[in-house]
PDB file of C-alpha atoms in Angstrom:
ATOM      1  CA  MET A   1      46.781 -13.299   6.313  1.00 91.00           C
ATOM      2  CA  ILE A   2      46.559 -10.611   8.993  1.00 94.00           C
ATOM      3  CA  HIS A   3      45.868  -6.921   8.717  1.00 96.00           C
ATOM      4  CA  GLN A   4      47.336  -4.173  10.813  1.00 97.00           C
ATOM      5  CA  LEU A   5      45.224  -1.051  11.575  1.00 97.00           C
ATOM      6  CA  ARG A   6      47.179   2.165  12.370  1.00 97.00           C
ATOM      7  CA  ILE A   7      45.369   5.199  13.644  1.00 97.00           C
ATOM      8  CA  TYR A   8      47.475   8.306  14.067  1.00 97.00           C
ATOM      9  CA  THR A   9      46.181  11.372  15.974  1.00 97.00           C
ATOM     10  CA  ILE A  10      47.783  14.373  14.282  1.00 97.00           C
ATOM     11  CA  ALA A  11      48.987  17.268  16.047  1.00 96.00           C
ATOM     12  CA  ALA A  12      46.625  20.456  15.609  1.00 95.00           C
ATOM     13  CA  GLY A  13      47.285  22.232  12.405  1.00 94.00           C
ATOM     14  CA  ARG A  14      49.683  19.573  10.981  1.00 95.00           C
ATOM     15  CA  ARG A  15      47.388  17.228   9.172  1.00 96.00           C
ATOM     16  CA  ASP A  16      48.632  18.442   5.754  1.00 96.00           C
ATOM     17  CA  ALA A  17      52.281  18.218   6.677  1.00 95.00           C
ATOM     18  CA  TYR A  18      51.815  14.738   7.925  1.00 96.00           C
ATOM     19  CA  VAL A  19      49.879  13.379   4.772  1.00 96.00           C
ATOM     20  CA  ASP A  20      52.665  14.848   2.726  1.00 96.00           C
ATOM     21  CA  ARG A  21      55.335  13.243   4.571  1.00 97.00           C
ATOM     22  CA  PHE A  22      53.449   9.962   4.458  1.00 97.00           C
ATOM     23  CA  GLU A  23      52.979  10.057   0.914  1.00 97.00           C
ATOM     24  CA  ARG A  24      56.196  11.423  -0.339  1.00 97.00           C
ATOM     25  CA  HIS A  25      58.619   9.530   2.212  1.00 97.00           C
ATOM     26  CA  CYS A  26      56.925   7.197   4.608  1.00 97.00           C
ATOM     27  CA  ALA A  27      54.823   5.073   2.054  1.00 97.00           C
ATOM     28  CA  PRO A  28      57.864   4.387  -0.388  1.00 98.00           C
ATOM     29  CA  ILE A  29      60.067   3.496   2.384  1.00 98.00           C
ATOM     30  CA  MET A  30      57.587   1.167   3.847  1.00 98.00           C
ATOM     31  CA  ARG A  31      57.068  -0.514   0.430  1.00 98.00           C
ATOM     32  CA  ARG A  32      60.786  -1.041   0.164  1.00 97.00           C
ATOM     33  CA  HIS A  33      60.819  -2.949   3.150  1.00 98.00           C
ATOM     34  CA  GLY A  34      57.835  -5.185   2.204  1.00 97.00           C
ATOM     35  CA  PHE A  35      54.760  -3.385   3.331  1.00 97.00           C
ATOM     36  CA  THR A  36      51.541  -3.804   1.566  1.00 97.00           C
ATOM     37  CA  ILE A  37      49.484  -0.621   2.101  1.00 97.00           C
ATOM     38  CA  VAL A  38      45.797  -1.639   1.606  1.00 96.00           C
ATOM     39  CA  GLY A  39      44.439   2.028   1.937  1.00 96.00           C
ATOM     40  CA  SER A  40      44.722   5.262   3.852  1.00 96.00           C
ATOM     41  CA  TRP A  41      41.994   7.567   5.210  1.00 97.00           C
ATOM     42  CA  LEU A  42      41.474  10.933   6.872  1.00 97.00           C
ATOM     43  CA  ALA A  43      39.061  10.821   9.868  1.00 96.00           C
ATOM     44  CA  SER A  44      38.117  12.992  12.960  1.00 94.00           C
ATOM     45  CA  HIS A  45      37.562  11.867  16.413  1.00 94.00           C
ATOM     46  CA  ASP A  46      36.656  14.114  19.305  1.00 93.00           C
ATOM     47  CA  GLY A  47      37.644  17.115  17.281  1.00 93.00           C
ATOM     48  CA  ARG A  48      41.053  15.852  16.381  1.00 95.00           C
ATOM     49  CA  ASP A  49      42.350  14.945  12.881  1.00 97.00           C
ATOM     50  CA  GLU A  50      43.424  11.319  12.448  1.00 97.00           C
ATOM     51  CA  PHE A  51      45.255   9.581   9.628  1.00 97.00           C
ATOM     52  CA  VAL A  52      44.277   5.985   9.343  1.00 97.00           C
ATOM     53  CA  TYR A  53      45.941   3.226   7.219  1.00 97.00           C
ATOM     54  CA  LEU A  54      45.486  -0.509   6.871  1.00 97.00           C
ATOM     55  CA  LEU A  55      48.448  -2.917   6.059  1.00 97.00           C
ATOM     56  CA  ALA A  56      48.356  -6.508   4.970  1.00 96.00           C
ATOM     57  CA  TRP A  57      50.725  -9.117   6.057  1.00 96.00           C
ATOM     58  CA  PRO A  58      51.200 -12.892   5.436  1.00 95.00           C
ATOM     59  CA  ASP A  59      51.794 -13.348   9.223  1.00 95.00           C
ATOM     60  CA  ALA A  60      52.994 -11.534  12.471  1.00 95.00           C
ATOM     61  CA  ARG A  61      56.661 -12.604  12.098  1.00 97.00           C
ATOM     62  CA  THR A  62      56.940 -10.915   8.612  1.00 97.00           C
ATOM     63  CA  ARG A  63      55.097  -7.860  10.078  1.00 97.00           C
ATOM     64  CA  ASP A  64      57.605  -7.672  12.931  1.00 97.00           C
ATOM     65  CA  ARG A  65      60.631  -7.960  10.764  1.00 98.00           C
ATOM     66  CA  ALA A  66      59.333  -5.428   8.250  1.00 98.00           C
ATOM     67  CA  TRP A  67      58.661  -2.878  10.958  1.00 98.00           C
ATOM     68  CA  ALA A  68      62.124  -3.476  12.572  1.00 98.00           C
ATOM     69  CA  ARG A  69      63.747  -2.670   9.147  1.00 98.00           C
ATOM     70  CA  PHE A  70      61.463   0.414   8.625  1.00 98.00           C
ATOM     71  CA  LEU A  71      62.246   1.984  11.913  1.00 97.00           C
ATOM     72  CA  ALA A  72      66.077   1.401  11.599  1.00 98.00           C
ATOM     73  CA  ASP A  73      66.109   2.663   8.023  1.00 98.00           C
ATOM     74  CA  ASP A  74      68.589   5.628   7.734  1.00 98.00           C
ATOM     75  CA  GLU A  75      66.315   7.473   5.239  1.00 98.00           C
ATOM     76  CA  TRP A  76      63.286   7.163   7.526  1.00 97.00           C
ATOM     77  CA  ILE A  77      65.219   8.463  10.614  1.00 98.00           C
ATOM     78  CA  ALA A  78      66.481  11.396   8.622  1.00 98.00           C
ATOM     79  CA  VAL A  79      63.167  12.282   7.131  1.00 97.00           C
ATOM     80  CA  LYS A  80      61.214  12.051  10.389  1.00 95.00           C
ATOM     81  CA  ALA A  81      63.987  14.063  12.229  1.00 96.00           C
ATOM     82  CA  ALA A  82      64.027  16.781   9.515  1.00 96.00           C
ATOM     83  CA  SER A  83      60.157  17.028   9.418  1.00 94.00           C
ATOM     84  CA  ASN A  84      59.951  17.267  13.264  1.00 93.00           C
ATOM     85  CA  ALA A  85      62.712  19.943  13.337  1.00 95.00           C
ATOM     86  CA  GLU A  86      60.754  22.046  10.670  1.00 94.00           C
ATOM     87  CA  GLN A  87      57.298  21.562  11.737  1.00 92.00           C
ATOM     88  CA  GLY A  88      57.305  20.159  15.290  1.00 93.00           C
ATOM     89  CA  THR A  89      56.013  16.870  16.241  1.00 94.00           C
ATOM     90  CA  LEU A  90      53.479  15.715  13.673  1.00 96.00           C
ATOM     91  CA  VAL A  91      51.895  12.807  15.657  1.00 96.00           C
ATOM     92  CA  GLU A  92      50.480  13.018  19.083  1.00 96.00           C
ATOM     93  CA  SER A  93      49.493   9.281  19.379  1.00 95.00           C
ATOM     94  CA  ILE A  94      49.434   6.008  17.529  1.00 96.00           C
ATOM     95  CA  VAL A  95      46.739   3.352  18.016  1.00 96.00           C
ATOM     96  CA  ASP A  96      47.946  -0.153  16.484  1.00 96.00           C
ATOM     97  CA  ARG A  97      45.558  -3.162  16.123  1.00 96.00           C
ATOM     98  CA  THR A  98      46.314  -6.518  14.585  1.00 95.00           C
ATOM     99  CA  LEU A  99      43.284  -7.755  12.824  1.00 93.00           C
ATOM    100  CA  VAL A 100      42.602 -11.297  12.286  1.00 90.00           C
ATOM    101  CA  GLU A 101      39.600 -12.379   9.983  1.00 87.00           C
ATOM    102  CA  ALA A 102      36.684 -13.644  11.965  1.00 85.00           C
ATOM    103  CA  GLY A 103      35.676 -15.856   9.046  1.00 78.00           C
ATOM    104  CA  HIS A 104      32.509 -14.238   7.991  1.00 71.00           C
ATOM    105  CA  GLY A 105      33.440 -11.423   5.760  1.00 65.00           C
ATOM    106  CA  PRO A 106      35.264 -10.942   2.514  1.00 61.00           C
ATOM    107  CA  ALA A 107      38.527  -9.584   4.075  1.00 55.00           C
ATOM    108  CA  SER A 108      40.842 -12.643   3.171  1.00 48.00           C
ATOM    109  CA  ALA A 109      39.129 -13.122  -0.244  1.00 53.00           C
ATOM    110  CA  VAL A 110      39.919  -9.962  -2.206  1.00 51.00           C
ATOM    111  CA  GLY A 111      40.831 -11.188  -5.669  1.00 43.00           C
ATOM    112  CA  ALA A 112      39.586 -14.779  -5.328  1.00 41.00           C
ATOM    113  CA  SER A 113      36.360 -16.363  -6.641  1.00 39.00           C
ATOM    114  CA  GLY A 114      34.427 -19.463  -5.688  1.00 38.00           C
ATOM    115  CA  SER A 115      33.497 -20.513  -2.099  1.00 41.00           C
ATOM    116  CA  GLY A 116      35.237 -21.466   0.913  1.00 40.00           C
ATOM    117  CA  PRO A 117      38.164 -20.087   2.613  1.00 41.00           C
ATOM    118  CA  GLY A 118      40.077 -17.311   0.446  1.00 39.00           C
ATOM    119  CA  SER A 119      36.953 -16.870  -1.756  1.00 35.00           C
ATOM    120  CA  LEU A 120      35.120 -13.635  -2.409  1.00 37.00           C
ATOM    121  CA  ARG A 121      31.808 -13.442  -0.716  1.00 38.00           C
ATOM    122  CA  VAL A 122      29.498 -10.526  -1.525  1.00 37.00           C
ATOM    123  CA  PHE A 123      26.946  -9.436   1.150  1.00 41.00           C
ATOM    124  CA  ARG A 124      23.740  -7.433   0.165  1.00 41.00           C
TER     125      ARG A 124
END
């Protein structure tokens, strides 16, 4: 299991438009192509709005194939073009990180019980 962290710097004044596009269009299309969206968050860095989300993948090959299908999806291409034409570019930059569990946290164990790899460990 790997995770993918995506951090989008949103163009000034366009946060709500981006979140709306993600929730109404992007996320459903992603799910259709096999994406598992673990969660999404709003953040701020250096006075700029950010949209952050975390994806879960069984492996890098699955991730790469799903992204290729998503980026080539006719509906996504049309939605992105229409929103950019209406509101201007919504995203200024994207940070993309692949996260591999280091082995001392509960990340790979969500939903499991017991001990060892794949188990849920609670830290207090």
